[in-house]
PDB file of C-alpha atoms and ligand atoms in Angstrom:
ATOM      1  CA  MET A   1      -6.382 -87.890  85.540  1.00  0.00           C
ATOM      2  CA  MET A   2      -4.673 -87.864  82.173  1.00  0.00           C
ATOM      3  CA  GLN A   3      -0.901 -87.762  82.045  1.00  0.00           C
ATOM      4  CA  LEU A   4       1.559 -86.743  79.380  1.00  0.00           C
ATOM      5  CA  ARG A   5       4.979 -88.162  80.110  1.00  0.00           C
ATOM      6  CA  ILE A   6       8.111 -87.122  78.268  1.00  0.00           C
ATOM      7  CA  LYS A   7      11.025 -89.403  78.999  1.00  0.00           C
ATOM      8  CA  GLY A   8      14.599 -88.697  78.017  1.00  0.00           C
ATOM      9  CA  ILE A   9      13.959 -86.984  74.697  1.00  0.00           C
ATOM     10  CA  SER A  10      16.987 -85.973  72.654  1.00  0.00           C
ATOM     11  CA  PHE A  11      16.748 -84.439  69.217  1.00  0.00           C
ATOM     12  CA  ARG A  12      19.485 -83.530  66.788  1.00  0.00           C
ATOM     13  CA  TYR A  13      19.158 -81.506  63.584  1.00  0.00           C
ATOM     14  CA  ASP A  14      22.047 -82.204  61.197  1.00  0.00           C
ATOM     15  CA  SER A  15      24.676 -80.305  63.111  1.00  0.00           C
ATOM     16  CA  ILE A  16      22.818 -79.005  66.144  1.00  0.00           C
ATOM     17  CA  GLN A  17      21.864 -80.884  69.269  1.00  0.00           C
ATOM     18  CA  ALA A  18      18.551 -79.118  69.888  1.00  0.00           C
ATOM     19  CA  LEU A  19      17.265 -81.214  72.823  1.00  0.00           C
ATOM     20  CA  GLU A  20      19.191 -83.290  75.321  1.00  0.00           C
ATOM     21  CA  ASP A  21      17.552 -85.736  77.711  1.00  0.00           C
ATOM     22  CA  VAL A  22      14.351 -83.778  78.337  1.00  0.00           C
ATOM     23  CA  THR A  23      12.109 -85.435  80.915  1.00  0.00           C
ATOM     24  CA  PHE A  24       8.931 -84.181  82.563  1.00  0.00           C
ATOM     25  CA  THR A  25       5.314 -85.117  83.260  1.00  0.00           C
ATOM     26  CA  ALA A  26       2.261 -82.907  82.832  1.00  0.00           C
ATOM     27  CA  VAL A  27      -1.238 -83.750  84.047  1.00  0.00           C
ATOM     28  CA  GLY A  28      -4.775 -83.030  82.894  1.00  0.00           C
ATOM     29  CA  GLY A  29      -6.058 -79.621  83.952  1.00  0.00           C
ATOM     30  CA  GLU A  30      -2.651 -77.999  84.141  1.00  0.00           C
ATOM     31  CA  ILE A  31      -0.875 -75.466  81.942  1.00  0.00           C
ATOM     32  CA  LEU A  32       2.833 -76.113  81.695  1.00  0.00           C
ATOM     33  CA  GLY A  33       4.759 -73.191  80.243  1.00  0.00           C
ATOM     34  CA  ILE A  34       7.931 -73.867  78.285  1.00  0.00           C
ATOM     35  CA  ILE A  35      10.309 -70.940  78.549  1.00  0.00           C
ATOM     36  CA  GLY A  36      13.896 -70.268  77.560  1.00  0.00           C
ATOM     37  CA  PRO A  37      15.775 -67.903  75.260  1.00  0.00           C
ATOM     38  CA  ASN A  38      15.700 -68.007  71.460  1.00  0.00           C
ATOM     39  CA  GLY A  39      17.138 -71.245  70.170  1.00  0.00           C
ATOM     40  CA  SER A  40      16.826 -73.098  73.492  1.00  0.00           C
ATOM     41  CA  GLY A  41      14.622 -75.771  71.894  1.00  0.00           C
ATOM     42  CA  LYS A  42      11.041 -74.793  72.770  1.00  0.00           C
ATOM     43  CA  THR A  43       9.538 -75.256  69.306  1.00  0.00           C
ATOM     44  CA  THR A  44      11.583 -78.394  68.686  1.00  0.00           C
ATOM     45  CA  LEU A  45      10.213 -79.856  71.911  1.00  0.00           C
ATOM     46  CA  LEU A  46       6.585 -79.276  70.881  1.00  0.00           C
ATOM     47  CA  ARG A  47       7.333 -80.826  67.486  1.00  0.00           C
ATOM     48  CA  CYS A  48       8.906 -83.885  69.063  1.00  0.00           C
ATOM     49  CA  ILE A  49       5.897 -84.308  71.328  1.00  0.00           C
ATOM     50  CA  ASN A  50       3.412 -84.391  68.444  1.00  0.00           C
ATOM     51  CA  ARG A  51       5.841 -86.388  66.262  1.00  0.00           C
ATOM     52  CA  THR A  52       6.231 -83.749  63.562  1.00  0.00           C
ATOM     53  CA  LEU A  53       9.867 -84.475  64.404  1.00  0.00           C
ATOM     54  CA  GLU A  54      11.071 -87.868  65.464  1.00  0.00           C
ATOM     55  CA  PRO A  55      13.354 -87.729  68.484  1.00  0.00           C
ATOM     56  CA  GLN A  56      16.427 -89.941  68.121  1.00  0.00           C
ATOM     57  CA  VAL A  57      16.119 -90.959  71.768  1.00  0.00           C
ATOM     58  CA  GLY A  58      13.273 -90.903  74.260  1.00  0.00           C
ATOM     59  CA  VAL A  59       9.559 -91.558  74.419  1.00  0.00           C
ATOM     60  CA  VAL A  60       6.301 -89.645  74.673  1.00  0.00           C
ATOM     61  CA  LEU A  61       3.546 -91.375  76.608  1.00  0.00           C
ATOM     62  CA  ILE A  62      -0.081 -90.408  76.920  1.00  0.00           C
ATOM     63  CA  ASP A  63      -1.490 -92.367  79.837  1.00  0.00           C
ATOM     64  CA  ASP A  64       1.219 -95.011  79.387  1.00  0.00           C
ATOM     65  CA  ARG A  65       0.579 -95.338  75.657  1.00  0.00           C
ATOM     66  CA  ASP A  66       3.688 -94.731  73.580  1.00  0.00           C
ATOM     67  CA  VAL A  67       2.781 -92.300  70.796  1.00  0.00           C
ATOM     68  CA  THR A  68       5.367 -93.873  68.471  1.00  0.00           C
ATOM     69  CA  HIS A  69       2.903 -96.696  68.049  1.00  0.00           C
ATOM     70  CA  LEU A  70       0.156 -94.343  66.919  1.00  0.00           C
ATOM     71  CA  SER A  71      -0.564 -93.308  63.333  1.00  0.00           C
ATOM     72  CA  ARG A  72      -0.543 -89.616  62.298  1.00  0.00           C
ATOM     73  CA  ARG A  73      -4.306 -89.745  62.388  1.00  0.00           C
ATOM     74  CA  GLU A  74      -4.409 -91.182  65.887  1.00  0.00           C
ATOM     75  CA  ILE A  75      -1.893 -88.616  67.094  1.00  0.00           C
ATOM     76  CA  ALA A  76      -4.070 -85.839  65.660  1.00  0.00           C
ATOM     77  CA  GLN A  77      -6.991 -87.274  67.629  1.00  0.00           C
ATOM     78  CA  GLN A  78      -4.917 -86.987  70.809  1.00  0.00           C
ATOM     79  CA  MET A  79      -3.004 -83.747  70.326  1.00  0.00           C
ATOM     80  CA  GLY A  80      -3.986 -80.392  68.890  1.00  0.00           C
ATOM     81  CA  LEU A  81      -1.237 -77.993  67.869  1.00  0.00           C
ATOM     82  CA  VAL A  82      -1.642 -74.245  67.588  1.00  0.00           C
ATOM     83  CA  PRO A  83       1.470 -73.400  65.599  1.00  0.00           C
ATOM     84  CA  GLN A  84       3.428 -70.200  65.684  1.00  0.00           C
ATOM     85  CA  ASP A  85       2.424 -68.007  62.731  1.00  0.00           C
ATOM     86  CA  ALA A  86      -0.291 -70.370  61.511  1.00  0.00           C
ATOM     87  CA  ALA A  87      -0.131 -69.339  57.870  1.00  0.00           C
ATOM     88  CA  ILE A  88      -3.536 -67.916  57.082  1.00  0.00           C
ATOM     89  CA  THR A  89      -3.327 -67.120  53.394  1.00  0.00           C
ATOM     90  CA  PHE A  90      -6.387 -68.757  51.875  1.00  0.00           C
ATOM     91  CA  PRO A  91      -9.773 -67.134  52.554  1.00  0.00           C
ATOM     92  CA  PHE A  92     -11.492 -70.176  53.999  1.00  0.00           C
ATOM     93  CA  THR A  93     -14.481 -69.249  56.093  1.00  0.00           C
ATOM     94  CA  VAL A  94     -14.098 -69.688  59.821  1.00  0.00           C
ATOM     95  CA  LEU A  95     -16.480 -72.646  59.660  1.00  0.00           C
ATOM     96  CA  GLU A  96     -14.390 -74.331  56.946  1.00  0.00           C
ATOM     97  CA  ALA A  97     -11.167 -73.692  58.836  1.00  0.00           C
ATOM     98  CA  VAL A  98     -12.494 -75.222  62.039  1.00  0.00           C
ATOM     99  CA  LEU A  99     -14.030 -78.167  60.163  1.00  0.00           C
ATOM    100  CA  MET A 100     -10.474 -79.040  59.089  1.00  0.00           C
ATOM    101  CA  GLY A 101      -9.922 -79.993  62.696  1.00  0.00           C
ATOM    102  CA  ARG A 102     -12.266 -82.940  62.077  1.00  0.00           C
ATOM    103  CA  HIS A 103      -9.985 -84.319  59.386  1.00  0.00           C
ATOM    104  CA  PRO A 104      -8.413 -86.985  61.621  1.00  0.00           C
ATOM    105  CA  TYR A 105     -11.878 -88.485  62.130  1.00  0.00           C
ATOM    106  CA  ARG A 106     -13.063 -88.534  58.515  1.00  0.00           C
ATOM    107  CA  SER A 107     -13.386 -91.592  56.381  1.00  0.00           C
ATOM    108  CA  ILE A 108     -11.757 -91.289  52.971  1.00  0.00           C
ATOM    109  CA  LEU A 109     -14.977 -90.747  51.078  1.00  0.00           C
ATOM    110  CA  GLY A 110     -17.213 -89.306  53.719  1.00  0.00           C
ATOM    111  CA  GLY A 111     -18.104 -85.666  54.074  1.00  0.00           C
ATOM    112  CA  GLU A 112     -18.814 -84.102  57.428  1.00  0.00           C
ATOM    113  CA  THR A 113     -21.318 -85.830  59.640  1.00  0.00           C
ATOM    114  CA  PRO A 114     -23.874 -84.166  61.928  1.00  0.00           C
ATOM    115  CA  ARG A 115     -21.553 -85.120  64.797  1.00  0.00           C
ATOM    116  CA  ASP A 116     -18.643 -83.262  63.121  1.00  0.00           C
ATOM    117  CA  LEU A 117     -20.804 -80.161  62.813  1.00  0.00           C
ATOM    118  CA  GLU A 118     -21.916 -80.476  66.409  1.00  0.00           C
ATOM    119  CA  ILE A 119     -18.313 -80.640  67.643  1.00  0.00           C
ATOM    120  CA  VAL A 120     -17.264 -77.744  65.413  1.00  0.00           C
ATOM    121  CA  ASN A 121     -20.154 -75.679  66.718  1.00  0.00           C
ATOM    122  CA  GLU A 122     -19.085 -76.419  70.260  1.00  0.00           C
ATOM    123  CA  ALA A 123     -15.481 -75.395  69.460  1.00  0.00           C
ATOM    124  CA  LEU A 124     -16.740 -72.138  67.934  1.00  0.00           C
ATOM    125  CA  ARG A 125     -18.909 -71.487  70.950  1.00  0.00           C
ATOM    126  CA  LEU A 126     -16.122 -72.172  73.443  1.00  0.00           C
ATOM    127  CA  THR A 127     -13.750 -69.813  71.656  1.00  0.00           C
ATOM    128  CA  ASN A 128     -16.409 -67.146  71.166  1.00  0.00           C
ATOM    129  CA  THR A 129     -16.141 -67.267  67.377  1.00  0.00           C
ATOM    130  CA  LEU A 130     -19.605 -68.578  66.493  1.00  0.00           C
ATOM    131  CA  HIS A 131     -20.651 -65.163  65.191  1.00  0.00           C
ATOM    132  CA  LEU A 132     -17.676 -65.211  62.794  1.00  0.00           C
ATOM    133  CA  ALA A 133     -18.538 -68.604  61.257  1.00  0.00           C
ATOM    134  CA  SER A 134     -19.240 -67.376  57.725  1.00  0.00           C
ATOM    135  CA  ARG A 135     -16.472 -64.744  57.598  1.00  0.00           C
ATOM    136  CA  PRO A 136     -13.284 -65.362  55.597  1.00  0.00           C
ATOM    137  CA  ILE A 137     -10.518 -66.057  58.087  1.00  0.00           C
ATOM    138  CA  THR A 138      -8.154 -63.724  56.201  1.00  0.00           C
ATOM    139  CA  GLU A 139     -10.356 -60.753  57.104  1.00  0.00           C
ATOM    140  CA  LEU A 140     -10.228 -61.273  60.855  1.00  0.00           C
ATOM    141  CA  SER A 141      -8.062 -59.489  63.401  1.00  0.00           C
ATOM    142  CA  GLY A 142      -5.037 -61.273  64.866  1.00  0.00           C
ATOM    143  CA  GLY A 143      -6.872 -62.069  68.088  1.00  0.00           C
ATOM    144  CA  GLU A 144      -9.894 -63.442  66.230  1.00  0.00           C
ATOM    145  CA  GLN A 145      -7.674 -65.554  63.962  1.00  0.00           C
ATOM    146  CA  GLN A 146      -5.880 -66.973  66.975  1.00  0.00           C
ATOM    147  CA  ARG A 147      -9.207 -67.934  68.555  1.00  0.00           C
ATOM    148  CA  VAL A 148     -10.197 -69.675  65.317  1.00  0.00           C
ATOM    149  CA  ILE A 149      -6.925 -71.630  65.207  1.00  0.00           C
ATOM    150  CA  ILE A 150      -7.544 -72.694  68.801  1.00  0.00           C
ATOM    151  CA  ALA A 151     -11.094 -73.699  67.814  1.00  0.00           C
ATOM    152  CA  ARG A 152      -9.642 -75.833  65.013  1.00  0.00           C
ATOM    153  CA  ALA A 153      -7.354 -77.569  67.503  1.00  0.00           C
ATOM    154  CA  LEU A 154     -10.317 -78.157  69.860  1.00  0.00           C
ATOM    155  CA  ALA A 155     -12.344 -79.660  67.017  1.00  0.00           C
ATOM    156  CA  GLN A 156      -9.725 -82.433  66.988  1.00  0.00           C
ATOM    157  CA  GLU A 157     -11.044 -83.301  70.479  1.00  0.00           C
ATOM    158  CA  PRO A 158      -7.522 -83.540  71.827  1.00  0.00           C
ATOM    159  CA  ASP A 159      -6.403 -84.573  75.295  1.00  0.00           C
ATOM    160  CA  VAL A 160      -3.230 -82.567  74.837  1.00  0.00           C
ATOM    161  CA  LEU A 161      -3.160 -78.986  73.585  1.00  0.00           C
ATOM    162  CA  LEU A 162       0.164 -77.626  72.329  1.00  0.00           C
ATOM    163  CA  LEU A 163       0.474 -73.881  71.747  1.00  0.00           C
ATOM    164  CA  ASP A 164       3.580 -72.321  70.242  1.00  0.00           C
ATOM    165  CA  GLU A 165       3.859 -68.661  71.265  1.00  0.00           C
ATOM    166  CA  PRO A 166       0.087 -68.209  71.262  1.00  0.00           C
ATOM    167  CA  THR A 167       0.187 -64.518  72.155  1.00  0.00           C
ATOM    168  CA  SER A 168       3.283 -63.210  70.411  1.00  0.00           C
ATOM    169  CA  HIS A 169       1.467 -61.117  67.802  1.00  0.00           C
ATOM    170  CA  LEU A 170      -1.349 -59.890  69.981  1.00  0.00           C
ATOM    171  CA  ASP A 171      -1.921 -56.644  71.851  1.00  0.00           C
ATOM    172  CA  ILE A 172      -2.113 -56.851  75.644  1.00  0.00           C
ATOM    173  CA  ASN A 173      -5.888 -57.048  75.690  1.00  0.00           C
ATOM    174  CA  HIS A 174      -5.938 -59.994  73.292  1.00  0.00           C
ATOM    175  CA  GLN A 175      -3.014 -61.629  75.074  1.00  0.00           C
ATOM    176  CA  LEU A 176      -5.083 -61.777  78.235  1.00  0.00           C
ATOM    177  CA  GLU A 177      -8.180 -62.881  76.344  1.00  0.00           C
ATOM    178  CA  ILE A 178      -6.384 -65.810  74.700  1.00  0.00           C
ATOM    179  CA  LEU A 179      -4.687 -66.940  77.891  1.00  0.00           C
ATOM    180  CA  GLU A 180      -7.911 -66.685  79.908  1.00  0.00           C
ATOM    181  CA  LEU A 181      -9.535 -68.834  77.215  1.00  0.00           C
ATOM    182  CA  VAL A 182      -6.710 -71.384  77.318  1.00  0.00           C
ATOM    183  CA  ARG A 183      -6.923 -71.553  81.079  1.00  0.00           C
ATOM    184  CA  ARG A 184     -10.681 -72.059  81.061  1.00  0.00           C
ATOM    185  CA  LEU A 185     -10.500 -74.771  78.390  1.00  0.00           C
ATOM    186  CA  THR A 186      -7.670 -76.528  80.190  1.00  0.00           C
ATOM    187  CA  GLU A 187      -9.663 -76.658  83.413  1.00  0.00           C
ATOM    188  CA  GLU A 188     -13.077 -77.442  81.934  1.00  0.00           C
ATOM    189  CA  ARG A 189     -11.840 -80.147  79.595  1.00  0.00           C
ATOM    190  CA  GLY A 190      -9.085 -81.509  81.796  1.00  0.00           C
ATOM    191  CA  LEU A 191      -6.569 -80.936  78.996  1.00  0.00           C
ATOM    192  CA  VAL A 192      -2.837 -81.178  79.354  1.00  0.00           C
ATOM    193  CA  THR A 193      -1.774 -77.816  77.941  1.00  0.00           C
ATOM    194  CA  LEU A 194       1.787 -76.990  76.982  1.00  0.00           C
ATOM    195  CA  LEU A 195       2.568 -73.513  75.779  1.00  0.00           C
ATOM    196  CA  THR A 196       5.799 -71.812  74.850  1.00  0.00           C
ATOM    197  CA  SER A 197       6.296 -68.180  75.722  1.00  0.00           C
ATOM    198  CA  HIS A 198       8.833 -65.393  75.608  1.00  0.00           C
ATOM    199  CA  ASP A 199       6.790 -63.362  78.010  1.00  0.00           C
ATOM    200  CA  LEU A 200       7.868 -64.329  81.513  1.00  0.00           C
ATOM    201  CA  ASN A 201       5.192 -62.191  83.146  1.00  0.00           C
ATOM    202  CA  LEU A 202       2.365 -63.803  81.215  1.00  0.00           C
ATOM    203  CA  ALA A 203       3.884 -67.242  81.758  1.00  0.00           C
ATOM    204  CA  ALA A 204       4.094 -66.598  85.501  1.00  0.00           C
ATOM    205  CA  ARG A 205       0.503 -65.462  85.609  1.00  0.00           C
ATOM    206  CA  TYR A 206      -1.184 -68.189  83.569  1.00  0.00           C
ATOM    207  CA  CYS A 207       0.976 -71.292  83.907  1.00  0.00           C
ATOM    208  CA  ASP A 208       0.685 -73.672  86.818  1.00  0.00           C
ATOM    209  CA  ARG A 209       4.263 -74.788  86.325  1.00  0.00           C
ATOM    210  CA  LEU A 210       7.174 -73.737  84.156  1.00  0.00           C
ATOM    211  CA  LEU A 211       9.861 -75.716  82.375  1.00  0.00           C
ATOM    212  CA  MET A 212      12.930 -73.600  81.702  1.00  0.00           C
ATOM    213  CA  LEU A 213      15.146 -74.776  78.860  1.00  0.00           C
ATOM    214  CA  GLU A 214      18.765 -73.873  78.466  1.00  0.00           C
ATOM    215  CA  ARG A 215      20.386 -74.956  75.223  1.00  0.00           C
ATOM    216  CA  GLY A 216      18.126 -77.969  74.878  1.00  0.00           C
ATOM    217  CA  ARG A 217      18.332 -79.138  78.476  1.00  0.00           C
ATOM    218  CA  VAL A 218      15.880 -78.754  81.338  1.00  0.00           C
ATOM    219  CA  TYR A 219      17.429 -76.121  83.558  1.00  0.00           C
ATOM    220  CA  ALA A 220      14.524 -75.740  85.982  1.00  0.00           C
ATOM    221  CA  LEU A 221      11.056 -77.207  86.449  1.00  0.00           C
ATOM    222  CA  GLY A 222       8.536 -76.129  89.061  1.00  0.00           C
ATOM    223  CA  THR A 223       6.093 -73.438  90.058  1.00  0.00           C
ATOM    224  CA  PRO A 224       6.632 -69.949  88.599  1.00  0.00           C
ATOM    225  CA  GLU A 225       8.029 -68.888  91.998  1.00  0.00           C
ATOM    226  CA  GLU A 226      10.540 -71.720  91.964  1.00  0.00           C
ATOM    227  CA  VAL A 227      11.648 -71.241  88.373  1.00  0.00           C
ATOM    228  CA  LEU A 228      11.601 -67.484  87.873  1.00  0.00           C
ATOM    229  CA  THR A 229      14.360 -66.586  90.298  1.00  0.00           C
ATOM    230  CA  PRO A 230      16.855 -63.830  89.483  1.00  0.00           C
ATOM    231  CA  ALA A 231      19.646 -66.423  89.584  1.00  0.00           C
ATOM    232  CA  ASN A 232      17.953 -68.745  87.054  1.00  0.00           C
ATOM    233  CA  ILE A 233      17.062 -65.878  84.732  1.00  0.00           C
ATOM    234  CA  ARG A 234      20.582 -64.438  84.962  1.00  0.00           C
ATOM    235  CA  ARG A 235      22.104 -67.771  84.059  1.00  0.00           C
ATOM    236  CA  VAL A 236      19.704 -68.762  81.275  1.00  0.00           C
ATOM    237  CA  TYR A 237      18.743 -65.411  79.704  1.00  0.00           C
ATOM    238  CA  ARG A 238      21.877 -63.410  80.626  1.00  0.00           C
ATOM    239  CA  VAL A 239      19.730 -60.655  82.095  1.00  0.00           C
ATOM    240  CA  GLU A 240      19.657 -59.088  85.545  1.00  0.00           C
ATOM    241  CA  VAL A 241      16.073 -58.904  86.755  1.00  0.00           C
ATOM    242  CA  GLU A 242      14.107 -57.966  89.785  1.00  0.00           C
ATOM    243  CA  VAL A 243      11.323 -60.370  90.694  1.00  0.00           C
ATOM    244  CA  THR A 244       8.532 -58.958  92.848  1.00  0.00           C
ATOM    245  CA  ARG A 245       4.918 -59.605  93.646  1.00  0.00           C
ATOM    246  CA  HIS A 246       2.227 -57.158  92.757  1.00  0.00           C
ATOM    247  CA  ARG A 247       0.982 -55.531  95.950  1.00  0.00           C
ATOM    248  CA  SER A 248      -2.736 -56.240  95.628  1.00  0.00           C
ATOM    249  CA  THR A 249      -2.995 -59.126  93.148  1.00  0.00           C
ATOM    250  CA  GLY A 250       0.065 -61.089  94.265  1.00  0.00           C
ATOM    251  CA  ILE A 251       0.963 -61.708  90.614  1.00  0.00           C
ATOM    252  CA  LEU A 252       4.647 -62.410  90.071  1.00  0.00           C
ATOM    253  CA  GLN A 253       6.425 -59.681  88.122  1.00  0.00           C
ATOM    254  CA  VAL A 254       9.746 -59.921  86.354  1.00  0.00           C
ATOM    255  CA  LEU A 255      11.393 -56.595  85.649  1.00  0.00           C
ATOM    256  CA  PRO A 256      14.455 -56.745  83.377  1.00  0.00           C
ATOM    257  CA  LEU A 257      17.173 -54.401  84.649  1.00  0.00           C
ATOM    258  CA  SER A 258      20.176 -54.920  82.405  1.00  0.00           C
ATOM    259  CA  SER A 259      21.640 -57.414  80.009  1.00  0.00           C
ATOM    260  CA  ILE A 260      24.854 -59.170  80.888  1.00  0.00           C
ATOM    261  CA  GLU A 261      27.625 -58.900  78.340  1.00  0.00           C
ATOM    262  CA  GLY A 262      29.476 -61.936  77.136  1.00  0.00           C
ATOM    263  CA  ASP A 263      28.638 -65.453  76.106  1.00  0.00           C
ATOM    264  CA  ARG A 264      26.966 -68.032  78.223  1.00  0.00           C
ATOM    265  CA  VAL A 265      29.414 -70.313  79.921  1.00  0.00           C
TER     266      VAL A 265
HETATM  267  P1  ADP B   1      13.251 -71.964  70.271  1.00  0.00           P
HETATM  268  O1  ADP B   1      11.873 -72.384  69.878  1.00  0.00           O
HETATM  269  O2  ADP B   1      13.498 -72.060  71.741  1.00  0.00           O
HETATM  270  O3  ADP B   1      13.632 -70.618  69.730  1.00  0.00           O
HETATM  271  P2  ADP B   1      14.099 -73.994  68.387  1.00  0.00           P
HETATM  272  O4  ADP B   1      13.505 -75.262  68.840  1.00  0.00           O
HETATM  273  O5  ADP B   1      13.453 -73.269  67.261  1.00  0.00           O
HETATM  274  O6  ADP B   1      14.271 -73.021  69.642  1.00  0.00           O
HETATM  275  O7  ADP B   1      15.621 -74.254  67.976  1.00  0.00           O
HETATM  276  C1  ADP B   1      16.524 -74.988  68.768  1.00  0.00           C
HETATM  277  C2  ADP B   1      17.858 -75.101  68.042  1.00  0.00           C
HETATM  278  O8  ADP B   1      17.703 -75.882  66.869  1.00  0.00           O
HETATM  279  C3  ADP B   1      18.441 -73.763  67.587  1.00  0.00           C
HETATM  280  O9  ADP B   1      19.828 -73.826  67.711  1.00  0.00           O
HETATM  281  C4  ADP B   1      18.006 -73.674  66.149  1.00  0.00           C
HETATM  282  O10 ADP B   1      18.923 -72.900  65.405  1.00  0.00           O
HETATM  283  C5  ADP B   1      18.047 -75.130  65.717  1.00  0.00           C
HETATM  284  N1  ADP B   1      17.065 -75.409  64.654  1.00  0.00           N
HETATM  285  C6  ADP B   1      15.734 -75.157  64.698  1.00  0.00           C
HETATM  286  N2  ADP B   1      15.130 -75.580  63.561  1.00  0.00           N
HETATM  287  C7  ADP B   1      16.094 -76.114  62.793  1.00  0.00           C
HETATM  288  C8  ADP B   1      16.118 -76.733  61.496  1.00  0.00           C
HETATM  289  N3  ADP B   1      14.991 -76.901  60.789  1.00  0.00           N
HETATM  290  N4  ADP B   1      17.310 -77.175  61.021  1.00  0.00           N
HETATM  291  C9  ADP B   1      18.448 -77.025  61.737  1.00  0.00           C
HETATM  292  N5  ADP B   1      18.492 -76.471  62.956  1.00  0.00           N
HETATM  293  C10 ADP B   1      17.341 -76.009  63.489  1.00  0.00           C
END
């Protein structure tokens, strides 16, 4: 089974220590949710993992291979990123947008090969966007666009899928649709999937494990039950919550009760 190992990552922007000694392992077939309040380092962590940012300390290993030794192109063959607010401003067709996912495999002069088209078709099929192939991406709904961006990431044939707030702009129906899709892909393809989320209820429902960040440090790591305790949430989010289980489905539910005044100590 594939493993993504993050060992002792620290990252500093000019004046801000955004990550401090972050260590965890995620395995193929699992969704690891990265949670924590605004500014706790979630996006920075995803960017350090795919080397958009270079951590000052620490290593990222895919099956014992250090990604520092990989080129941008090789990294893009290993990891697909679904960014927050993927800027969709140019009216590429869906097919063109997803073909861009094949970029890391292209030769400098070559156009797309039959194999590229085959893989793109498969990505469109998996994300249920095949019927949209010739539509301009700018004309699609938020949920459809998000599926296309996921298709583009899949076209990279990654082992690791990184999703930054994949459901933040979607209505509840499309939130469930996207997360069901991510779960199915993760299982079927044996992907290591990391996703950041502000929605503790969705994270509890769809993630196998959660990593809770507090000001750039790992505060808790474990199953949703282990991580989403009232004490952890009080400390990290400064909110009093009630955590229950839904009577018939058993799904964990976090109900915010009140915010706690004052700064974190
Ligand atoms: P999150 O995704 O959890 O909201 P971020 O990773 O975006 O957190 O940010 C972590 C910390 O790093 C915050 O204090 C934020 O202000 C800071 N930060 C993020 N991006 C930059 C940047 N480009 N330059 C300087 N500081 C940044």
